[in-house]
XYZ file of N, CA and C in Angstrom:
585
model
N -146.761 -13.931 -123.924
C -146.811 -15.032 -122.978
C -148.200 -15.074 -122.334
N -148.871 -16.295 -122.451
C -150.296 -16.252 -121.907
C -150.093 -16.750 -120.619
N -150.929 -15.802 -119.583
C -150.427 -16.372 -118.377
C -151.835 -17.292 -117.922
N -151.539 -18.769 -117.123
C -152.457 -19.554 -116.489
C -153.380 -19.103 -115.901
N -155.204 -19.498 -116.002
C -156.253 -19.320 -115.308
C -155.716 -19.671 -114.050
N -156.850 -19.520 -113.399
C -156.246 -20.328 -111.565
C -156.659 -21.697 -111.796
N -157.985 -22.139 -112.373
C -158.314 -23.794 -112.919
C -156.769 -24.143 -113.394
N -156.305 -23.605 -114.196
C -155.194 -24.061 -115.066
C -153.968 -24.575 -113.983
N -153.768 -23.647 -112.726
C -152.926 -23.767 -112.122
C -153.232 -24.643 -111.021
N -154.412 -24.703 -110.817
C -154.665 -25.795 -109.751
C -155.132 -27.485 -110.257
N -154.634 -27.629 -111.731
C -155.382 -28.386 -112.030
C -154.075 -29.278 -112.556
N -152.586 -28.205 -112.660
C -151.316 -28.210 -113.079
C -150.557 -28.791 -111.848
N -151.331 -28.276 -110.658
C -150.704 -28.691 -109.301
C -151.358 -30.192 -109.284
N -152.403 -30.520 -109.807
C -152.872 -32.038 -109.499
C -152.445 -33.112 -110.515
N -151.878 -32.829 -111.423
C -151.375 -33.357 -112.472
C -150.030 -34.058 -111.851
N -149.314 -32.559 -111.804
C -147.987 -32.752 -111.147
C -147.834 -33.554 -109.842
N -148.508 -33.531 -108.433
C -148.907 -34.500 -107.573
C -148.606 -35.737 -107.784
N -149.187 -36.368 -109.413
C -148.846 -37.753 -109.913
C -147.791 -38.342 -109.518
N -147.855 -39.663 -108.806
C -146.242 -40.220 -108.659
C -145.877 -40.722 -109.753
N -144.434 -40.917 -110.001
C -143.542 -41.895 -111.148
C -144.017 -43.050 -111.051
N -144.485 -43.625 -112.430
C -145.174 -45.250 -111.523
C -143.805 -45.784 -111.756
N -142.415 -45.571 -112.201
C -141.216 -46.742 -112.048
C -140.552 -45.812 -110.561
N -140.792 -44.390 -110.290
C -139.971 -44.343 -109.376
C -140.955 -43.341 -108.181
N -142.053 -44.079 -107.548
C -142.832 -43.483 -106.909
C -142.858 -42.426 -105.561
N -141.634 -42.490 -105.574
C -140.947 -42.056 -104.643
C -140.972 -40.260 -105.173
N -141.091 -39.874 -106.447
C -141.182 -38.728 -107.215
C -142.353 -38.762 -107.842
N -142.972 -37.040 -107.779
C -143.918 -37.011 -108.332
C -143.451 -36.437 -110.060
N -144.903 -36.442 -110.698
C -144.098 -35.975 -112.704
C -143.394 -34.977 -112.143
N -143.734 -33.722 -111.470
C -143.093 -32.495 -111.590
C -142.264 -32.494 -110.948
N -141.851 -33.015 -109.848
C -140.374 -33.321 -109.593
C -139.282 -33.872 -110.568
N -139.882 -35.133 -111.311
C -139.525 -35.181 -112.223
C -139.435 -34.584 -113.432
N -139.911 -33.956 -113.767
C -139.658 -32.520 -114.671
C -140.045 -32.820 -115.975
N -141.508 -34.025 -115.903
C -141.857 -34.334 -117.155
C -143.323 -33.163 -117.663
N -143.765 -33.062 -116.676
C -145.393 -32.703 -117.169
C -144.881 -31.332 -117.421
N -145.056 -31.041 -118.980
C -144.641 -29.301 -119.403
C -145.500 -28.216 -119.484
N -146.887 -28.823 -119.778
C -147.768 -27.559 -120.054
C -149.190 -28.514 -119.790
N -150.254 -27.259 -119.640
C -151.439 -27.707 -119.052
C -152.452 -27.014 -119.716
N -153.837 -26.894 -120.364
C -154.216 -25.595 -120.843
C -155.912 -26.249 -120.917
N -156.657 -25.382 -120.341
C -158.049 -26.077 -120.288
C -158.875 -24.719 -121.268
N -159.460 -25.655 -122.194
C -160.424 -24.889 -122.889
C -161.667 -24.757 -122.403
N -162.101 -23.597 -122.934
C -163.127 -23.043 -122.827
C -162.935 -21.817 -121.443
N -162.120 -21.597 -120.946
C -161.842 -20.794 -120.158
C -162.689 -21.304 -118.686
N -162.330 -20.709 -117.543
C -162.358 -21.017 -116.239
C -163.334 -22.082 -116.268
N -164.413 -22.039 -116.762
C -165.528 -22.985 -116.450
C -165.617 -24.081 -117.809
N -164.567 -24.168 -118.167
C -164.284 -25.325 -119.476
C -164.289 -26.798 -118.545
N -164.787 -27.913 -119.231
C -164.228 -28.841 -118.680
C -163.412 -30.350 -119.579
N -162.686 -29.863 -120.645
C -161.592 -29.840 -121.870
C -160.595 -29.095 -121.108
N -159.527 -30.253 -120.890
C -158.265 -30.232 -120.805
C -157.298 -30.988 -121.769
N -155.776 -30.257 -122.257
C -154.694 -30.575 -122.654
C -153.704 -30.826 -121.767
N -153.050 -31.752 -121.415
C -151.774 -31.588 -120.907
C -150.657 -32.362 -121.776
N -149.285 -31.322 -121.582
C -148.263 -32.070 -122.261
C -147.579 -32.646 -121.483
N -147.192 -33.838 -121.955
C -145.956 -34.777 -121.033
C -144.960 -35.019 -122.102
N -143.286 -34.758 -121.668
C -142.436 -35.320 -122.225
C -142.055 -36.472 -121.390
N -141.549 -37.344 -121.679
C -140.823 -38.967 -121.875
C -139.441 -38.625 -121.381
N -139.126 -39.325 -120.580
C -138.023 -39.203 -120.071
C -136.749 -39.448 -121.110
N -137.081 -40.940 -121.925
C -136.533 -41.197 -123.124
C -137.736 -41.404 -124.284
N -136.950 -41.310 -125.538
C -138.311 -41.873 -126.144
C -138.137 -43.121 -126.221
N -139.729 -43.735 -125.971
C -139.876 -45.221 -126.337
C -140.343 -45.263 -124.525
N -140.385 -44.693 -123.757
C -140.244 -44.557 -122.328
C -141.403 -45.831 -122.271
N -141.367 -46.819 -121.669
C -142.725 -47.170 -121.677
C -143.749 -46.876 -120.218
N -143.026 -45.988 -119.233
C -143.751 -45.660 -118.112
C -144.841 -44.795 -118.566
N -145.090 -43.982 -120.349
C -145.369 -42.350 -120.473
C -147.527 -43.065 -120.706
N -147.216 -44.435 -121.011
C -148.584 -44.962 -120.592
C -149.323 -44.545 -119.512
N -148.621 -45.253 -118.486
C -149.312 -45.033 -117.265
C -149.491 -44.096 -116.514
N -148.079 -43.037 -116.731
C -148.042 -41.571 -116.875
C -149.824 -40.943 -117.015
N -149.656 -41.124 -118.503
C -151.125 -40.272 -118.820
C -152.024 -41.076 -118.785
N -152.610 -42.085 -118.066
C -153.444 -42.663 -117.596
C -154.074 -42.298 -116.077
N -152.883 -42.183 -115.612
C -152.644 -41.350 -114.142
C -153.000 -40.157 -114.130
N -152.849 -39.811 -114.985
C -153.351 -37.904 -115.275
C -154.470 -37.778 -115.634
N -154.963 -38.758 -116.409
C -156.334 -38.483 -116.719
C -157.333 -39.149 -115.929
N -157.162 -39.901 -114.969
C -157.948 -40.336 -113.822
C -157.837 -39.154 -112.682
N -156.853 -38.501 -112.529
C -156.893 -37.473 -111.147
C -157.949 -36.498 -111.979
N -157.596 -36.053 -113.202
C -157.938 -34.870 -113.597
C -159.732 -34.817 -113.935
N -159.466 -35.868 -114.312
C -161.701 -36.853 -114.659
C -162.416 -36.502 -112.982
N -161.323 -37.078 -111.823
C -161.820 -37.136 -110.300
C -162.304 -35.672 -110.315
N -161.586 -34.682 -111.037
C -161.859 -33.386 -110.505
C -162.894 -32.162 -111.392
N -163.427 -33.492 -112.451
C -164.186 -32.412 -112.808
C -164.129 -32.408 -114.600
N -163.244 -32.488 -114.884
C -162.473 -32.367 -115.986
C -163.559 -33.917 -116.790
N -164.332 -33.335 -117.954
C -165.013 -34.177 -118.944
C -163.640 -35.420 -119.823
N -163.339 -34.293 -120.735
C -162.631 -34.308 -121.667
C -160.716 -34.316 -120.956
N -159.930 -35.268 -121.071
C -158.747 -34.852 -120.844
C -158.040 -35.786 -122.176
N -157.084 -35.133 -122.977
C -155.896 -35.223 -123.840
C -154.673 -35.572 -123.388
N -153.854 -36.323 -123.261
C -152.329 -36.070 -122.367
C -151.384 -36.392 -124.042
N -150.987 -35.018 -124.272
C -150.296 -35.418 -125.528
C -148.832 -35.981 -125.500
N -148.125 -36.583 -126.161
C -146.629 -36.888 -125.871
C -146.122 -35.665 -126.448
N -144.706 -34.873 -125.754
C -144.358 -34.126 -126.543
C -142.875 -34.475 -126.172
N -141.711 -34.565 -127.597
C -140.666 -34.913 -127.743
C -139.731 -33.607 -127.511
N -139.812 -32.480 -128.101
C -139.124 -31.401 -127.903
C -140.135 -30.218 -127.621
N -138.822 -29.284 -126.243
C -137.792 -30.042 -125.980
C -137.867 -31.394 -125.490
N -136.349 -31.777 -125.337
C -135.931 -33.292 -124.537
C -136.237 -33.212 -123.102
N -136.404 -34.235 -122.917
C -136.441 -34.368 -121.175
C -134.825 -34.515 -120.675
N -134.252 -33.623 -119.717
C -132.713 -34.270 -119.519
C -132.905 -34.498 -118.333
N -132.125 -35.056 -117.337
C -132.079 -35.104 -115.801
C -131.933 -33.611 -114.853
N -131.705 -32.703 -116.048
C -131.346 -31.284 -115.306
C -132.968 -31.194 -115.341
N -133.854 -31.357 -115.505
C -134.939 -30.723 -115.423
C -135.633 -31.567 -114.296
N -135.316 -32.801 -113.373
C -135.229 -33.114 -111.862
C -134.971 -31.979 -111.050
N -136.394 -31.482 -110.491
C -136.037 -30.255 -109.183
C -135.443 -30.953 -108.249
N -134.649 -30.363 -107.807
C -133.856 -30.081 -106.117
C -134.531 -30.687 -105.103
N -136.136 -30.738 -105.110
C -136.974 -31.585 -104.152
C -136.267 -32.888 -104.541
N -136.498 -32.649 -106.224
C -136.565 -34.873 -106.583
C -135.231 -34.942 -106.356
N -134.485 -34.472 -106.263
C -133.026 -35.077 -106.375
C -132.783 -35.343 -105.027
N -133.453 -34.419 -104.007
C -133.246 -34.857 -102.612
C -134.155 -36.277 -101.753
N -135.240 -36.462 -103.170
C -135.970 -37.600 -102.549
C -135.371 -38.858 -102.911
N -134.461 -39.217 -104.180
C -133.923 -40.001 -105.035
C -132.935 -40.301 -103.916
N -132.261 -39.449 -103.118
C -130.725 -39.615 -102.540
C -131.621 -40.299 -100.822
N -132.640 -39.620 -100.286
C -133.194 -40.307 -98.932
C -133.806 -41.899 -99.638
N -133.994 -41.886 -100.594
C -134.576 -43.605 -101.256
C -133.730 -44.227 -101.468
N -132.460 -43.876 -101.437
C -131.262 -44.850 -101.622
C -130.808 -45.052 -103.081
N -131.336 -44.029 -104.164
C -130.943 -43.973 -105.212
C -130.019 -42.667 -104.983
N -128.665 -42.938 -106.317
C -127.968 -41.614 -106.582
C -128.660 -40.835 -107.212
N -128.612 -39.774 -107.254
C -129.511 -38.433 -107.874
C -128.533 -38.541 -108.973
N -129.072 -37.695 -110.655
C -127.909 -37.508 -112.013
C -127.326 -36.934 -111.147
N -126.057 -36.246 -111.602
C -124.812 -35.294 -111.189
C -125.452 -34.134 -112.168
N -125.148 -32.831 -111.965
C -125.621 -31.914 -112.205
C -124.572 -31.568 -113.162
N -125.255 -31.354 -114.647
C -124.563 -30.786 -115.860
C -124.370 -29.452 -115.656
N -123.178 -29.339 -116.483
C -122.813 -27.664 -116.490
C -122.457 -27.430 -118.128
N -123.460 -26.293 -118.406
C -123.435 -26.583 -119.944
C -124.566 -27.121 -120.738
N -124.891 -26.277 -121.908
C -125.984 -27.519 -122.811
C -125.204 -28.224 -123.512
N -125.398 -28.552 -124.353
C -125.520 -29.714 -125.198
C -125.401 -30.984 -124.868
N -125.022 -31.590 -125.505
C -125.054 -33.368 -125.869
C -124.421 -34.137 -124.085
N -125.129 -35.122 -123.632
C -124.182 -35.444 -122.434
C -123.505 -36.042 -123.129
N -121.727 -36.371 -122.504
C -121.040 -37.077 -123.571
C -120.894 -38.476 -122.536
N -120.943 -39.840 -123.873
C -121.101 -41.136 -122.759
C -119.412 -41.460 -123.122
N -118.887 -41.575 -121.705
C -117.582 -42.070 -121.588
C -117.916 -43.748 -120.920
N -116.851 -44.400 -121.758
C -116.554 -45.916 -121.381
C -115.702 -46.548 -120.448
N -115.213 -45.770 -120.053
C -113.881 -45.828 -119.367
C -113.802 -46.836 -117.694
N -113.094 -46.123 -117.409
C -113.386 -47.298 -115.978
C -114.765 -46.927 -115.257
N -114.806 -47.952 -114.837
C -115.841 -48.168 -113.856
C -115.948 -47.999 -112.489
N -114.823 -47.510 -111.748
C -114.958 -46.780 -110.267
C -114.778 -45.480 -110.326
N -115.129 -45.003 -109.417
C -115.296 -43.318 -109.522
C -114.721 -43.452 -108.237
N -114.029 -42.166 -108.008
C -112.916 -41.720 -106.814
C -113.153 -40.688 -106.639
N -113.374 -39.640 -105.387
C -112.814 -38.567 -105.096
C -112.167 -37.863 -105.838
N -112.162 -36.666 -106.258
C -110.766 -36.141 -107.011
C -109.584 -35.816 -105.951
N -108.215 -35.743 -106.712
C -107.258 -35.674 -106.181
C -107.388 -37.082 -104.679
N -108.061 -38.125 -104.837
C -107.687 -38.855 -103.258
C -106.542 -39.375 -103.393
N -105.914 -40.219 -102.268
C -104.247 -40.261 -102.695
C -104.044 -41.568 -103.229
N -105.146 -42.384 -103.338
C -104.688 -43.619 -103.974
C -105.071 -43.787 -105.224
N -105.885 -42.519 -105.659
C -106.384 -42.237 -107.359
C -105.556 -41.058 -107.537
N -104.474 -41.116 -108.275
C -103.842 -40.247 -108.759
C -104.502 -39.295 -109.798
N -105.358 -40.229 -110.563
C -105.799 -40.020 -112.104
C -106.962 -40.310 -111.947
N -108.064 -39.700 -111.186
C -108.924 -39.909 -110.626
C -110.309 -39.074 -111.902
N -109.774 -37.812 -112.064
C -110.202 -36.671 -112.988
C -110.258 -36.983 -114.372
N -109.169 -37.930 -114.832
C -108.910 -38.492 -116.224
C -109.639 -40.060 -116.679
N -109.594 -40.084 -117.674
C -110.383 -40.354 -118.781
C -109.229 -41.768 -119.047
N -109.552 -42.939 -119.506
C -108.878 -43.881 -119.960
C -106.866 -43.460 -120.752
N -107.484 -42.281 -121.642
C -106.917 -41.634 -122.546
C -105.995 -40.926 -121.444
N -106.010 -40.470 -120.395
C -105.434 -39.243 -119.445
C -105.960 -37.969 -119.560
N -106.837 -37.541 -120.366
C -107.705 -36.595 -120.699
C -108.660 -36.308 -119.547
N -108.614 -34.736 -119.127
C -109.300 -34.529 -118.197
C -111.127 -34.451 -118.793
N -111.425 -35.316 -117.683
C -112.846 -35.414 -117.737
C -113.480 -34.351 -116.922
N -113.469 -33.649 -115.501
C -113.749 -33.330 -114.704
C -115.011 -33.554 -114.285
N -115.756 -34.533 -113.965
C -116.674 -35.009 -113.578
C -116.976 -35.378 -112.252
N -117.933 -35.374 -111.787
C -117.942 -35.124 -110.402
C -118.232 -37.002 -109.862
N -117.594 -37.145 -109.118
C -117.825 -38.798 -108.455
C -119.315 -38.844 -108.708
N -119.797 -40.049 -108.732
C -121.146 -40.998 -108.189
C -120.734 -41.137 -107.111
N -121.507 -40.448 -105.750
C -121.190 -40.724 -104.200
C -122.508 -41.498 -103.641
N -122.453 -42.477 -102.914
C -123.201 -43.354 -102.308
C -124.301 -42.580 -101.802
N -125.763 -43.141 -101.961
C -126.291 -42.433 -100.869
C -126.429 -42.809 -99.826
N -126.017 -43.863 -99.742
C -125.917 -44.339 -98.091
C -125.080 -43.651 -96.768
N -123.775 -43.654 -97.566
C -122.736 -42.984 -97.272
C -122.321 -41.848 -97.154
N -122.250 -41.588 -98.269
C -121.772 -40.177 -99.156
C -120.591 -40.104 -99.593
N -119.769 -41.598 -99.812
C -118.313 -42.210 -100.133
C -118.800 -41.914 -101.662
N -117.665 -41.357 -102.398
C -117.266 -41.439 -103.537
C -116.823 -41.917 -104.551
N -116.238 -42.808 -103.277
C -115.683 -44.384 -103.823
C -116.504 -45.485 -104.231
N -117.261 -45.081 -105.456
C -117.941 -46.160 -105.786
C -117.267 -47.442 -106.919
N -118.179 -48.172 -107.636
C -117.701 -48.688 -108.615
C -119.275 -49.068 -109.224
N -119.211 -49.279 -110.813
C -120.187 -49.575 -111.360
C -120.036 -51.073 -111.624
N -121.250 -51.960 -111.207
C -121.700 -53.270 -111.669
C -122.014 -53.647 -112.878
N -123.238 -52.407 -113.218
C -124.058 -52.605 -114.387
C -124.571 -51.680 -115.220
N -124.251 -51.657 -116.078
C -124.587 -50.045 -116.992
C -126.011 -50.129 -117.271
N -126.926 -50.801 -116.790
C -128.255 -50.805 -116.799
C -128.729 -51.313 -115.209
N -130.092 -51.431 -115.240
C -130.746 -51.520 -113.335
C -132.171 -51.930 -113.786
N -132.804 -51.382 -112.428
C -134.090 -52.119 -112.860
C -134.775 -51.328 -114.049
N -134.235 -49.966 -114.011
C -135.056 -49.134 -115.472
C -133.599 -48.908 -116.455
N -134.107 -48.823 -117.635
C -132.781 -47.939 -118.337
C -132.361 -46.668 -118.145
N -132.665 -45.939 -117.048
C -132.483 -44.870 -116.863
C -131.943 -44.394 -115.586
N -131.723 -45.999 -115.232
C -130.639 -46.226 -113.951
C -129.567 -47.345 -114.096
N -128.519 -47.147 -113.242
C -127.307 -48.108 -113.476
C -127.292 -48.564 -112.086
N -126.583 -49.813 -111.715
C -126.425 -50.768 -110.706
C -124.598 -50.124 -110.227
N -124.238 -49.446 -108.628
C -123.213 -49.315 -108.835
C -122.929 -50.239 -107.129
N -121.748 -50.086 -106.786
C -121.976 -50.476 -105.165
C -120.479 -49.743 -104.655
N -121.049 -49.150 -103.275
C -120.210 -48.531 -102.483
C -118.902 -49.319 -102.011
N -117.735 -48.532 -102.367
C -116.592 -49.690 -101.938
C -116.181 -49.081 -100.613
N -116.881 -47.825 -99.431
C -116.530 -47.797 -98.542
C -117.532 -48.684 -97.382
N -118.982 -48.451 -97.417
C -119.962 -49.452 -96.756
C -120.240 -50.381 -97.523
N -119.817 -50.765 -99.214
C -119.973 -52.026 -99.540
C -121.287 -52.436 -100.016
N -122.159 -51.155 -99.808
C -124.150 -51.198 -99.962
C -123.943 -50.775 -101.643
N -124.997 -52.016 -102.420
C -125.236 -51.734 -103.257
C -126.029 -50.507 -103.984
N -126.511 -49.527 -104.893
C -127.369 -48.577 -104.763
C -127.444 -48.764 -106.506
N -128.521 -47.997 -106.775
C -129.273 -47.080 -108.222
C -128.169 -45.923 -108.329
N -128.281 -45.649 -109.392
C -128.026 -44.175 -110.005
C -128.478 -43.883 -111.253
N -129.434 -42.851 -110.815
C -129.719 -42.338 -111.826
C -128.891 -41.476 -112.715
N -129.117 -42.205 -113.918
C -127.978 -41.842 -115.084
C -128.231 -40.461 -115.744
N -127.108 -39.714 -115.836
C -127.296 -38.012 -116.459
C -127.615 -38.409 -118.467
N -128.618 -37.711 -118.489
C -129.288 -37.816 -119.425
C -129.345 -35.932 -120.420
């Protein structure tokens, strides 16, 4: 394991800084895109690599992404900067730090719901309000069209923190958010979709 120059790491911290240009409210590394950083020629190199994964592929934010990166990184010195796309690994929503998920929920977007488990997220079709588990007017709150336990955790408002939502729109202003609205304050919101 090669461990980072201090250039490398301070240059990883300015990268990361970058806001989301669709969700500015997060920077890449909150968002959990920018993976690796590596400047040649050692401390006094001024040739940089950085990798960015894509939230999805086809992302079309991963433009402005590394456009953004290579203007902070040029400001600081840096001749030469590369921002390569890198596909694997995938980008999932588990790789959103705990900062971004707490900035997503004060912006009035839902944060993903937190996977348990790798593999595949599985996309269910099923209804479109989400309930509390066990509340008393959702019996079958946990289950799946089928009656099959899903155990999935509500989409809770961030306005609120009601559980009781319902989905509008399986898409929003990005594809990587859905349109849902609170059926206890009635406030429309984002959610960011588990990926």
């Amino acid at each position: 394991m090669v461990t980072a120059t201090a250039l490398e790491e301070r240059l990883l911290e300015l990268a990361g800084a970058v806001p989301d240009p669709e969700l500015p409210v997060l920077t890449l590394r909150e968002l959990g895109v920018l993976r690796a950083l590596r400047v040649h020629g050692g401390d006094s190199g001024d040739a940089v690599e950085v990798d960015l994964t894509p939230t999805y592929t086809g992302c079309p934010a991963i433009e402005a992404m590394s456009l953004d990166i290579e203007r902070v990184l040029r400001a600081h010195g840096m001749r030469e900067v590369t921002v390569r796309t890198v596909l694997s690994p995938a980008w999932s929503t588990d790789d959103i730090t705990p900062e971004g998920r707490e900035k997503l929920r004060e912006f009035g977007i839902a944060p993903p719901r937190v996977r348990h488990g790798d593999g595949p997220v599985p996309l269910t079709l099923g209804p479109t309000r989400t309930h509390a588990p066990h509340a008393p007017h959702a019996p079958h709150a946990d289950r799946d069209l089928h009656g099959t336990d899903t155990a999935t955790e509500p989409v809770r408002c961030p306005h609120c923190g009601s559980a009781e939502t319902e989905l509008l729109s399986r898409f929003s202003s990005t594809a990587c958010k859905a349109l849902r609205r609170c059926l206890a304050c009635r406030e429309p919101f984002d959610h960011f979709k588990e990926l």
